[in-house]
PDB file of C-alpha atoms in Angstrom:
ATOM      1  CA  UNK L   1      37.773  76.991  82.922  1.00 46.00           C
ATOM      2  CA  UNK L   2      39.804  73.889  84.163  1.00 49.00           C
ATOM      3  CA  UNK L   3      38.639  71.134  81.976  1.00 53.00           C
ATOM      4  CA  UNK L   4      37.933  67.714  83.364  1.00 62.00           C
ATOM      5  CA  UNK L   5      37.260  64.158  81.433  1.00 60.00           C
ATOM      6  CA  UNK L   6      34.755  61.780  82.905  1.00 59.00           C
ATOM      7  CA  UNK L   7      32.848  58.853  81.958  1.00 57.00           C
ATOM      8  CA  UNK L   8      29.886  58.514  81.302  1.00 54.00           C
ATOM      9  CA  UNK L   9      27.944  58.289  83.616  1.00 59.00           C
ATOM     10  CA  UNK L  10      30.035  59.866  86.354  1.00 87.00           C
ATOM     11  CA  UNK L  11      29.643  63.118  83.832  1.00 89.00           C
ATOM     12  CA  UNK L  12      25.599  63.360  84.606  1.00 90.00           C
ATOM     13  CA  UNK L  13      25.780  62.798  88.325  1.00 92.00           C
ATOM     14  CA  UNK L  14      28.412  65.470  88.521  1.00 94.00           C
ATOM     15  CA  UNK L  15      26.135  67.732  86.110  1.00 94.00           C
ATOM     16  CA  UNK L  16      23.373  66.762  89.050  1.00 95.00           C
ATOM     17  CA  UNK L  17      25.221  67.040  91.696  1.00 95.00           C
ATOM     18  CA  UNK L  18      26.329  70.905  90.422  1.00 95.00           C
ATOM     19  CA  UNK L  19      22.916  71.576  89.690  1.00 95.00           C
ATOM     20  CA  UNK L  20      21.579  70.651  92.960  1.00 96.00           C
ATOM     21  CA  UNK L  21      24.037  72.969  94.594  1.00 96.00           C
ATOM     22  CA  UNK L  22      22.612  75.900  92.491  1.00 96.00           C
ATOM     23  CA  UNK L  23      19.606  74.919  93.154  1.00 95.00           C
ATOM     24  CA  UNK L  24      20.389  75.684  97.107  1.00 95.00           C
ATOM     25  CA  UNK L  25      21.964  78.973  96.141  1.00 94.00           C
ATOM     26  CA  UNK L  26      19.718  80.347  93.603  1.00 93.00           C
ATOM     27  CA  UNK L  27      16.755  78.594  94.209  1.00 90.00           C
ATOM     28  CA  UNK L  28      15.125  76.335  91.082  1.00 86.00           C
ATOM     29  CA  UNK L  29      15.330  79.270  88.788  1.00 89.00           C
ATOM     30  CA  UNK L  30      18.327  80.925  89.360  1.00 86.00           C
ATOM     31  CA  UNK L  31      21.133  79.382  87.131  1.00 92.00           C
ATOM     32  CA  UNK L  32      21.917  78.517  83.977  1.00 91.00           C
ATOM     33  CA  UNK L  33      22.931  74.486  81.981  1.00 92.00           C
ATOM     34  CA  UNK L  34      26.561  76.881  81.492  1.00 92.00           C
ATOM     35  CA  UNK L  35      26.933  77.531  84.760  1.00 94.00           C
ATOM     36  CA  UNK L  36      26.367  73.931  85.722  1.00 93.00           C
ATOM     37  CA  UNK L  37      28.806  72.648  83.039  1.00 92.00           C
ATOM     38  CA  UNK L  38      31.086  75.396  84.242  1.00 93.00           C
ATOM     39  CA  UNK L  39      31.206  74.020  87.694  1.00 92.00           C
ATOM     40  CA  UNK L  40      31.917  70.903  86.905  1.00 90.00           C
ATOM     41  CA  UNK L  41      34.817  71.926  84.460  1.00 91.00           C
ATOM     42  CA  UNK L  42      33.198  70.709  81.017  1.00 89.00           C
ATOM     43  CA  UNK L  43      31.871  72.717  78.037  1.00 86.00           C
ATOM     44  CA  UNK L  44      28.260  72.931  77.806  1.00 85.00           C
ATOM     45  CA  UNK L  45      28.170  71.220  74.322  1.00 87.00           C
ATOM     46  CA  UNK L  46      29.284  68.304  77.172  1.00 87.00           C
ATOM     47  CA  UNK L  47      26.633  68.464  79.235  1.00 86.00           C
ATOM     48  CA  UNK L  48      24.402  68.477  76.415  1.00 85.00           C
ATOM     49  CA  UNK L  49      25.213  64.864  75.474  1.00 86.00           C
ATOM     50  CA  UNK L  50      23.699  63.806  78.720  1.00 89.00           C
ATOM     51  CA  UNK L  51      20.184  66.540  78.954  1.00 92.00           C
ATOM     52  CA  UNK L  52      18.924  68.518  76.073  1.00 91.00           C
ATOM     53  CA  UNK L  53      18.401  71.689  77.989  1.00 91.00           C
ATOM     54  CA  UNK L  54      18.296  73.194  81.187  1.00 92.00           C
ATOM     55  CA  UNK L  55      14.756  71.527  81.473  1.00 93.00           C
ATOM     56  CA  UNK L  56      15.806  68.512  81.278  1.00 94.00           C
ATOM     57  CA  UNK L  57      18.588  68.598  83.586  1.00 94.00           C
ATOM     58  CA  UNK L  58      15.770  70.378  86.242  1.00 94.00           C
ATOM     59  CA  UNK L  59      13.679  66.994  85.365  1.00 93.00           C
ATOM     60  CA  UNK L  60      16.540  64.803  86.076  1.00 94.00           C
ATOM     61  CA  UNK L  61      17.129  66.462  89.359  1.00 95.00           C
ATOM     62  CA  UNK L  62      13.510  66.258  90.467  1.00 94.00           C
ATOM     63  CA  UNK L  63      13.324  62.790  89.929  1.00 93.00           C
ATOM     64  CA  UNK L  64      17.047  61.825  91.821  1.00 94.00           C
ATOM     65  CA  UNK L  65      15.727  63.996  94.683  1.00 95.00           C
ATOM     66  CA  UNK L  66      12.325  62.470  94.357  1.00 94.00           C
ATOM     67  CA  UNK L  67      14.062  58.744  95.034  1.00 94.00           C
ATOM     68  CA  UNK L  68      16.062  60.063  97.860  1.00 95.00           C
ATOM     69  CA  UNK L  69      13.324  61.730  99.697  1.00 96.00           C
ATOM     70  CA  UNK L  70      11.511  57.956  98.825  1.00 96.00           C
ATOM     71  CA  UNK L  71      14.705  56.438 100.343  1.00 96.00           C
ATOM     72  CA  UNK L  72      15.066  58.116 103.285  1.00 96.00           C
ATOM     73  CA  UNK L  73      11.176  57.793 104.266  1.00 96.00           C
ATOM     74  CA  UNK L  74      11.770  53.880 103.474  1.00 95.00           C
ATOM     75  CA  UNK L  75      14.350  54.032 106.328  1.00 94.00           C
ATOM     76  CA  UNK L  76      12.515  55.877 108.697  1.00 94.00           C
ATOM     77  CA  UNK L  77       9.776  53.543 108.247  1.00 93.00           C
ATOM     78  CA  UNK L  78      12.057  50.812 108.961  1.00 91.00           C
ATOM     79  CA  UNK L  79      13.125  51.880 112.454  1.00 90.00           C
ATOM     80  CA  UNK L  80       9.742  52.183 113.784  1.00 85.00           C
ATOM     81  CA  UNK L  81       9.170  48.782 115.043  1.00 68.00           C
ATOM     82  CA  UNK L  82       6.267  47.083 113.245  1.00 63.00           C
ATOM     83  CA  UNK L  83       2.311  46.840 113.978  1.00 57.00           C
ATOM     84  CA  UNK L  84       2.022  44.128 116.316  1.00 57.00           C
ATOM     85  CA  UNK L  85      -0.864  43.374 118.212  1.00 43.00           C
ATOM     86  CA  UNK L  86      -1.709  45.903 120.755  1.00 49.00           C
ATOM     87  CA  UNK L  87       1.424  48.499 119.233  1.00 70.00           C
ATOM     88  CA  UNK L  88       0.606  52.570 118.278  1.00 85.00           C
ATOM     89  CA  UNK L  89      -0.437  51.550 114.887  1.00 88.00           C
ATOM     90  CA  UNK L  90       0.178  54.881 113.481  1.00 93.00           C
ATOM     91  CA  UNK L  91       3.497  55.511 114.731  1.00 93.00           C
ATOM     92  CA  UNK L  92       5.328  54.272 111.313  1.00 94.00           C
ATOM     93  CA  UNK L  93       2.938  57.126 109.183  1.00 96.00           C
ATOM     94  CA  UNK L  94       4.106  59.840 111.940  1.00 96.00           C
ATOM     95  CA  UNK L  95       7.176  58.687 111.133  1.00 96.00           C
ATOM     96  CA  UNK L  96       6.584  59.529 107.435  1.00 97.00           C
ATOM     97  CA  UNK L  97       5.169  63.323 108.179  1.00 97.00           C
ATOM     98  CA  UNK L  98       7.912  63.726 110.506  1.00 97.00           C
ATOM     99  CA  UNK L  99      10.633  63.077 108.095  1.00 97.00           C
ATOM    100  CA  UNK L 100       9.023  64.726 105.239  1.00 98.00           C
ATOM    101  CA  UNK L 101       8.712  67.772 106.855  1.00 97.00           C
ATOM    102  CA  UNK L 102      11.924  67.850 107.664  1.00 96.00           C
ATOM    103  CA  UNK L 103      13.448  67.400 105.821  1.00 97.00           C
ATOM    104  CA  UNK L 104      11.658  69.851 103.893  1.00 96.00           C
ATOM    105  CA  UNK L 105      12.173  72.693 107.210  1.00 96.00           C
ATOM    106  CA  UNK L 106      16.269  71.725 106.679  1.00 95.00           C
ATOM    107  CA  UNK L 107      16.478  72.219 102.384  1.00 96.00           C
ATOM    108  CA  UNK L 108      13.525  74.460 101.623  1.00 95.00           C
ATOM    109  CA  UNK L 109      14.891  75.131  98.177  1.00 95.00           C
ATOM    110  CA  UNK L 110      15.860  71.864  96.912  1.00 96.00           C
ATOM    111  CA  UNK L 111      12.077  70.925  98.011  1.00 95.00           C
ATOM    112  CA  UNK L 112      10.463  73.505  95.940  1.00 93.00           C
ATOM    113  CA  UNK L 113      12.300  72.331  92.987  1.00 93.00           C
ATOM    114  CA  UNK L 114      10.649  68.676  93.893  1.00 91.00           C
ATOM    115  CA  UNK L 115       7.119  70.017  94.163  1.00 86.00           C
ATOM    116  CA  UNK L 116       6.965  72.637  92.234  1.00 77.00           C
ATOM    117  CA  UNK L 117       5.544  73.709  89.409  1.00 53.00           C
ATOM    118  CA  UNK L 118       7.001  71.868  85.968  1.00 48.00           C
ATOM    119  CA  UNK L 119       7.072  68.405  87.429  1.00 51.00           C
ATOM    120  CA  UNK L 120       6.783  66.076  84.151  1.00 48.00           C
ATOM    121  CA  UNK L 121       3.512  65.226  83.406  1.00 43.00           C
ATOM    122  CA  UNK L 122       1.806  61.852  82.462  1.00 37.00           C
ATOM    123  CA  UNK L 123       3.314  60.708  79.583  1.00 39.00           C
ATOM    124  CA  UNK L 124       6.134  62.765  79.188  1.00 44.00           C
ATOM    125  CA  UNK L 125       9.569  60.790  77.943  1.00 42.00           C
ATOM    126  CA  UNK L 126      11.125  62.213  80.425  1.00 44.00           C
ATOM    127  CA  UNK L 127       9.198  60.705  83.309  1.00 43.00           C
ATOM    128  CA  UNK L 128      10.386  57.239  81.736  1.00 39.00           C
ATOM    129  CA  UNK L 129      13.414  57.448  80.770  1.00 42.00           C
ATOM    130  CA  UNK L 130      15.783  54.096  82.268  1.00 40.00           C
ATOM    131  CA  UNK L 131      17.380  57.025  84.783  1.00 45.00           C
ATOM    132  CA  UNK L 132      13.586  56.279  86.716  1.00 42.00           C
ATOM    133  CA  UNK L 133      14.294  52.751  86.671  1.00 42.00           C
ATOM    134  CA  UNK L 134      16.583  51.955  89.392  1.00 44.00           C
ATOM    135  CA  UNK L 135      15.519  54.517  91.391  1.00 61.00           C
ATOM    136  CA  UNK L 136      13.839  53.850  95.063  1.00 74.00           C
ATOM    137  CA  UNK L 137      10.359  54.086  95.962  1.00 89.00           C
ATOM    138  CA  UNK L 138       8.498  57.585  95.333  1.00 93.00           C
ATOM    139  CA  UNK L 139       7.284  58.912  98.306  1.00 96.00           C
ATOM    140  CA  UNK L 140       4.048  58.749  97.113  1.00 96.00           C
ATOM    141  CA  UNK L 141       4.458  54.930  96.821  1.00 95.00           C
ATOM    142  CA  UNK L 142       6.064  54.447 100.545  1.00 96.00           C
ATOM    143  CA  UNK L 143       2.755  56.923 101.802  1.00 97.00           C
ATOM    144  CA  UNK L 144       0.411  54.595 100.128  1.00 96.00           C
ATOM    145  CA  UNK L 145       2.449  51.050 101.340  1.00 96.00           C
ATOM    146  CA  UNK L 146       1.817  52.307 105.128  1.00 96.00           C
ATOM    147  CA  UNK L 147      -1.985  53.260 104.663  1.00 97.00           C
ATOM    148  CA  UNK L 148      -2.038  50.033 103.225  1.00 96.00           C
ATOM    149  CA  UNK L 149      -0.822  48.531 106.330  1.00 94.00           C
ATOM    150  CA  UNK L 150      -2.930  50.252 108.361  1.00 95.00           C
ATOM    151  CA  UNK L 151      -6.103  48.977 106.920  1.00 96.00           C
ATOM    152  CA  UNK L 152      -4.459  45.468 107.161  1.00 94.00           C
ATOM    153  CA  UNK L 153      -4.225  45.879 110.987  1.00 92.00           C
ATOM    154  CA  UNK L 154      -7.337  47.272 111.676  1.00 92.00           C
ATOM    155  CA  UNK L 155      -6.260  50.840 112.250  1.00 93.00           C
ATOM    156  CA  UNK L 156      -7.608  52.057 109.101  1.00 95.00           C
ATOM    157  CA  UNK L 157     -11.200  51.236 107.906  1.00 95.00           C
ATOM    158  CA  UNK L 158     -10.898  49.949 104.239  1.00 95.00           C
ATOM    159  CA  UNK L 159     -13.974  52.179 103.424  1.00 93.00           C
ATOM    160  CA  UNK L 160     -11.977  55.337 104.560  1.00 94.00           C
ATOM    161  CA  UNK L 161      -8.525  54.239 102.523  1.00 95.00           C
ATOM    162  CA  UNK L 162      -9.657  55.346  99.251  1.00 94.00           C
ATOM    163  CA  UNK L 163      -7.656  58.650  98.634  1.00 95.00           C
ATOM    164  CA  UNK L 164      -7.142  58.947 102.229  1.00 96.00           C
ATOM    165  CA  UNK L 165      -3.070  59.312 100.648  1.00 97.00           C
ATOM    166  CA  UNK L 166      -4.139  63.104  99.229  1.00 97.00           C
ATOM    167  CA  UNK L 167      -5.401  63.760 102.588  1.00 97.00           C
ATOM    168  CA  UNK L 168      -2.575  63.003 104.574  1.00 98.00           C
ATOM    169  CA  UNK L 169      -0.431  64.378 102.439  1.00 97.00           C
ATOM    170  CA  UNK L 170      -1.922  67.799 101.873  1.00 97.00           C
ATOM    171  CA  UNK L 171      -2.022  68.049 105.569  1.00 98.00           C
ATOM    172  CA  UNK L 172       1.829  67.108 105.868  1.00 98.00           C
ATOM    173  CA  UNK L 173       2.708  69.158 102.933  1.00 97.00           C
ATOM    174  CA  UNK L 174       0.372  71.841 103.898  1.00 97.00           C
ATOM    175  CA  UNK L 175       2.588  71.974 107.106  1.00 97.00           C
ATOM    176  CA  UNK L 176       5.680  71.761 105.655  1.00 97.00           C
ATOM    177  CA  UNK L 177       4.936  74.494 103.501  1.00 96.00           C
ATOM    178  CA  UNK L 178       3.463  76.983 106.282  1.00 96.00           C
ATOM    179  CA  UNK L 179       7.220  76.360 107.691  1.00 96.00           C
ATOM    180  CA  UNK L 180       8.910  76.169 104.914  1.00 94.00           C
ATOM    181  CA  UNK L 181       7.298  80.158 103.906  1.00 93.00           C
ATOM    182  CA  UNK L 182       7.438  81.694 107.613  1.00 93.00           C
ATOM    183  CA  UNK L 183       3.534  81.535 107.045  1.00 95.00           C
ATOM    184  CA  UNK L 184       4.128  79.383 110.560  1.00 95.00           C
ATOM    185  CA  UNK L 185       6.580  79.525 112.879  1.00 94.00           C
ATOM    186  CA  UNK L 186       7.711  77.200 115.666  1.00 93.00           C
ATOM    187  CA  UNK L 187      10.504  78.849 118.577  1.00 86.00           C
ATOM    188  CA  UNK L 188      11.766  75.426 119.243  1.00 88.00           C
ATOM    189  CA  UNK L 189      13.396  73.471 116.530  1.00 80.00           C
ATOM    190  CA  UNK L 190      12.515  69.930 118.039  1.00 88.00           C
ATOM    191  CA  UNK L 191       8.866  71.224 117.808  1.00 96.00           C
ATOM    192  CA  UNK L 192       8.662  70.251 114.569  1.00 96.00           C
ATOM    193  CA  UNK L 193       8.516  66.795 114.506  1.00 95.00           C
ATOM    194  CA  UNK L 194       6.004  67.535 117.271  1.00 96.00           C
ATOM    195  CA  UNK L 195       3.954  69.413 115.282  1.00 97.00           C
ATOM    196  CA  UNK L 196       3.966  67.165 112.338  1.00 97.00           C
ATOM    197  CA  UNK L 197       3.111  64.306 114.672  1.00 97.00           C
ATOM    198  CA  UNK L 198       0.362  65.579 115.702  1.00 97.00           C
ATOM    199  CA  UNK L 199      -1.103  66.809 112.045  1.00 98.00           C
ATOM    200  CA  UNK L 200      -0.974  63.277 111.277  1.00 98.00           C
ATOM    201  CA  UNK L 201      -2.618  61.751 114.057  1.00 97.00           C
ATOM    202  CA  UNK L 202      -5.059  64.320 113.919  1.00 98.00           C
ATOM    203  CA  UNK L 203      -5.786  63.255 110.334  1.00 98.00           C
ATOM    204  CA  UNK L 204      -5.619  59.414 110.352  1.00 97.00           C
ATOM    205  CA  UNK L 205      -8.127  59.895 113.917  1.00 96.00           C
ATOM    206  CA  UNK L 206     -10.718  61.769 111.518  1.00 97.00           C
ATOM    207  CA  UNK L 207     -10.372  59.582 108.860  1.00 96.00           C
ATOM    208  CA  UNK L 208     -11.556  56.828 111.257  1.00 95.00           C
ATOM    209  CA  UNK L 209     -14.077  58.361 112.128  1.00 95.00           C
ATOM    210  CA  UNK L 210     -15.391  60.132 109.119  1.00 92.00           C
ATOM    211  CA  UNK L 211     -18.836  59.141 107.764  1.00 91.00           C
ATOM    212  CA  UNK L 212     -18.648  58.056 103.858  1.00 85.00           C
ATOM    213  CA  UNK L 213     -20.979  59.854 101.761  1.00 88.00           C
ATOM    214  CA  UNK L 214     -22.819  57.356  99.489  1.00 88.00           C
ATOM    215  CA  UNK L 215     -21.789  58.955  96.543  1.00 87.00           C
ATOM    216  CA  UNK L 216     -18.189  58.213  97.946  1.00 84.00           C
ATOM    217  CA  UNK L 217     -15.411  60.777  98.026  1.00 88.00           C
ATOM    218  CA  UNK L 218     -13.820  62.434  94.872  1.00 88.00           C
ATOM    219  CA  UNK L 219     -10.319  60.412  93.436  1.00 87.00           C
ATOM    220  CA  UNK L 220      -7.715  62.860  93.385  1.00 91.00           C
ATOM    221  CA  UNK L 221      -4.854  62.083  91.382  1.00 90.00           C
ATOM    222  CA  UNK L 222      -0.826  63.089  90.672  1.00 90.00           C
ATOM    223  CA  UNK L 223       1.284  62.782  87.196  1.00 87.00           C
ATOM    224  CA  UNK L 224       3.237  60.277  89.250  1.00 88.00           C
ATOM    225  CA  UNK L 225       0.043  58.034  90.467  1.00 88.00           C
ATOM    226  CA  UNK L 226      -1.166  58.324  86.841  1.00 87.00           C
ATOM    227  CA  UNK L 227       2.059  56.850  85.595  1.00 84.00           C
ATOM    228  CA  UNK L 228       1.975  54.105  88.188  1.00 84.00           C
ATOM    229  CA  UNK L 229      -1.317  53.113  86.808  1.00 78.00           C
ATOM    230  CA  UNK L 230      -0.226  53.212  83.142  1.00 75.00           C
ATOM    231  CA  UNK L 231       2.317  51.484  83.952  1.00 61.00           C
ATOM    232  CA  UNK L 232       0.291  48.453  85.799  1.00 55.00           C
ATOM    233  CA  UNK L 233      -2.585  48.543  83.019  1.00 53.00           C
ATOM    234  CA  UNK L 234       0.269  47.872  80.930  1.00 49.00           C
ATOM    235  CA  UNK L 235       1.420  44.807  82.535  1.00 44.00           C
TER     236      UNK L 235
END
């Protein structure tokens, strides 16, 4: 094996980057912290300065591709033109199912790795290291900014926003994972964003409409929302 030096940090985003390709090959499971160090030309007692074990470098991974799929949402967002008076007020969260699920539909196994099982939990170091710090929004966080909106401009009643994030987001992932598994099939790629489109109108319309019981609706929650809220009772 060639070896290579790098610094620091260049060392752990080369470690992720290597990773990330196994990940595509192999799937989440499929590959070893050697083989990573291996393609990236450095001993494994190397890589080990920068994650303790395989684990950790799967963590690390989850997270970076957690920020980008934040990122890239963020952007989407920010080319639909904004709620003004009179606009399709749900056109910027289509714009968030559309680009979740495909992205999803175009890197199936580096998506599994982001949802799947093993995520960190509440209150794992991991889940705070600095690496989280400078990371962009969660998607979780840009899904819960637009519902926000929503309700702001009258497209939302406030008495239907409480959890309405799980619902959209179990339909959009829901979809994304029917297509994702072959469990659904669509003959024309471009129907995709079609189909996700209409999932999520289809959803925000019956959340409009739904009737709240009195007892109100159960509060679903995610390691990442309980971390957000730890970390703003903390404040």
């Amino acid at each position: 094996m060639a070896r290579r030096n790098y610094h620091h940090g260049e060392l752990r985003a080369a470690l992720l980057d290597a990773a990330e390709a196994l990940v595509r090959e192999r799937g989440a499971d499929g590959w070893s912290l050697r083989e990573a160090s291996a393609r990236v030309g450095v001993s494994s007692s190397a890589a080990y300065h920068h994650f303790a074990s395989r684990d950790a470098l799967v963590r690390a991974l989850r997270r970076r591709v957690l920020g980008e799929l934040g990122e890239r949402l963020s952007q989407e967002v920010g080319r639909t033109a904004g709620p003004e008076a009179g606009a399709d007020h749900q056109r910027r969260l289509v714009a968030v199912g559309r680009t979740y699920v495909q992205w999803a539909v175009d890197d199936p196994s580096v998506a599994r790795l982001a949802f799947g099982a093993g995520a960190p939990a509440a209150g794992d170091p991991a889940s705070d290291s600095t690496s989280d710090a400078a990371t962009p929004p969660h998607p979780h966080d840009v899904l819960d900014a637009e519902l926000d909106l929503l309700v702001e401009v009258g497209g939302l009643p406030a008495a239907a926003r409480p959890g309405a994030d799980f619902v959209v987001w179990a339909a959009v992932h829901g979809l994304a994972t029917l297509l994702v598994d072959g469990l659904a099939r669509l003959d024309d790629p471009r129907a995709v964003a079609r189909e996700a489109e209409r999932v999520v109108r289809a959803v925000l319309t019956g959340l409009t409409h739904e009737a709240v019981p009195s007892q109100g609706w159960p509060t679903p929650h995610s390691a990442h929302t309980k971390r957000r809220t730890g970390r703003g009772a903390g404040k």
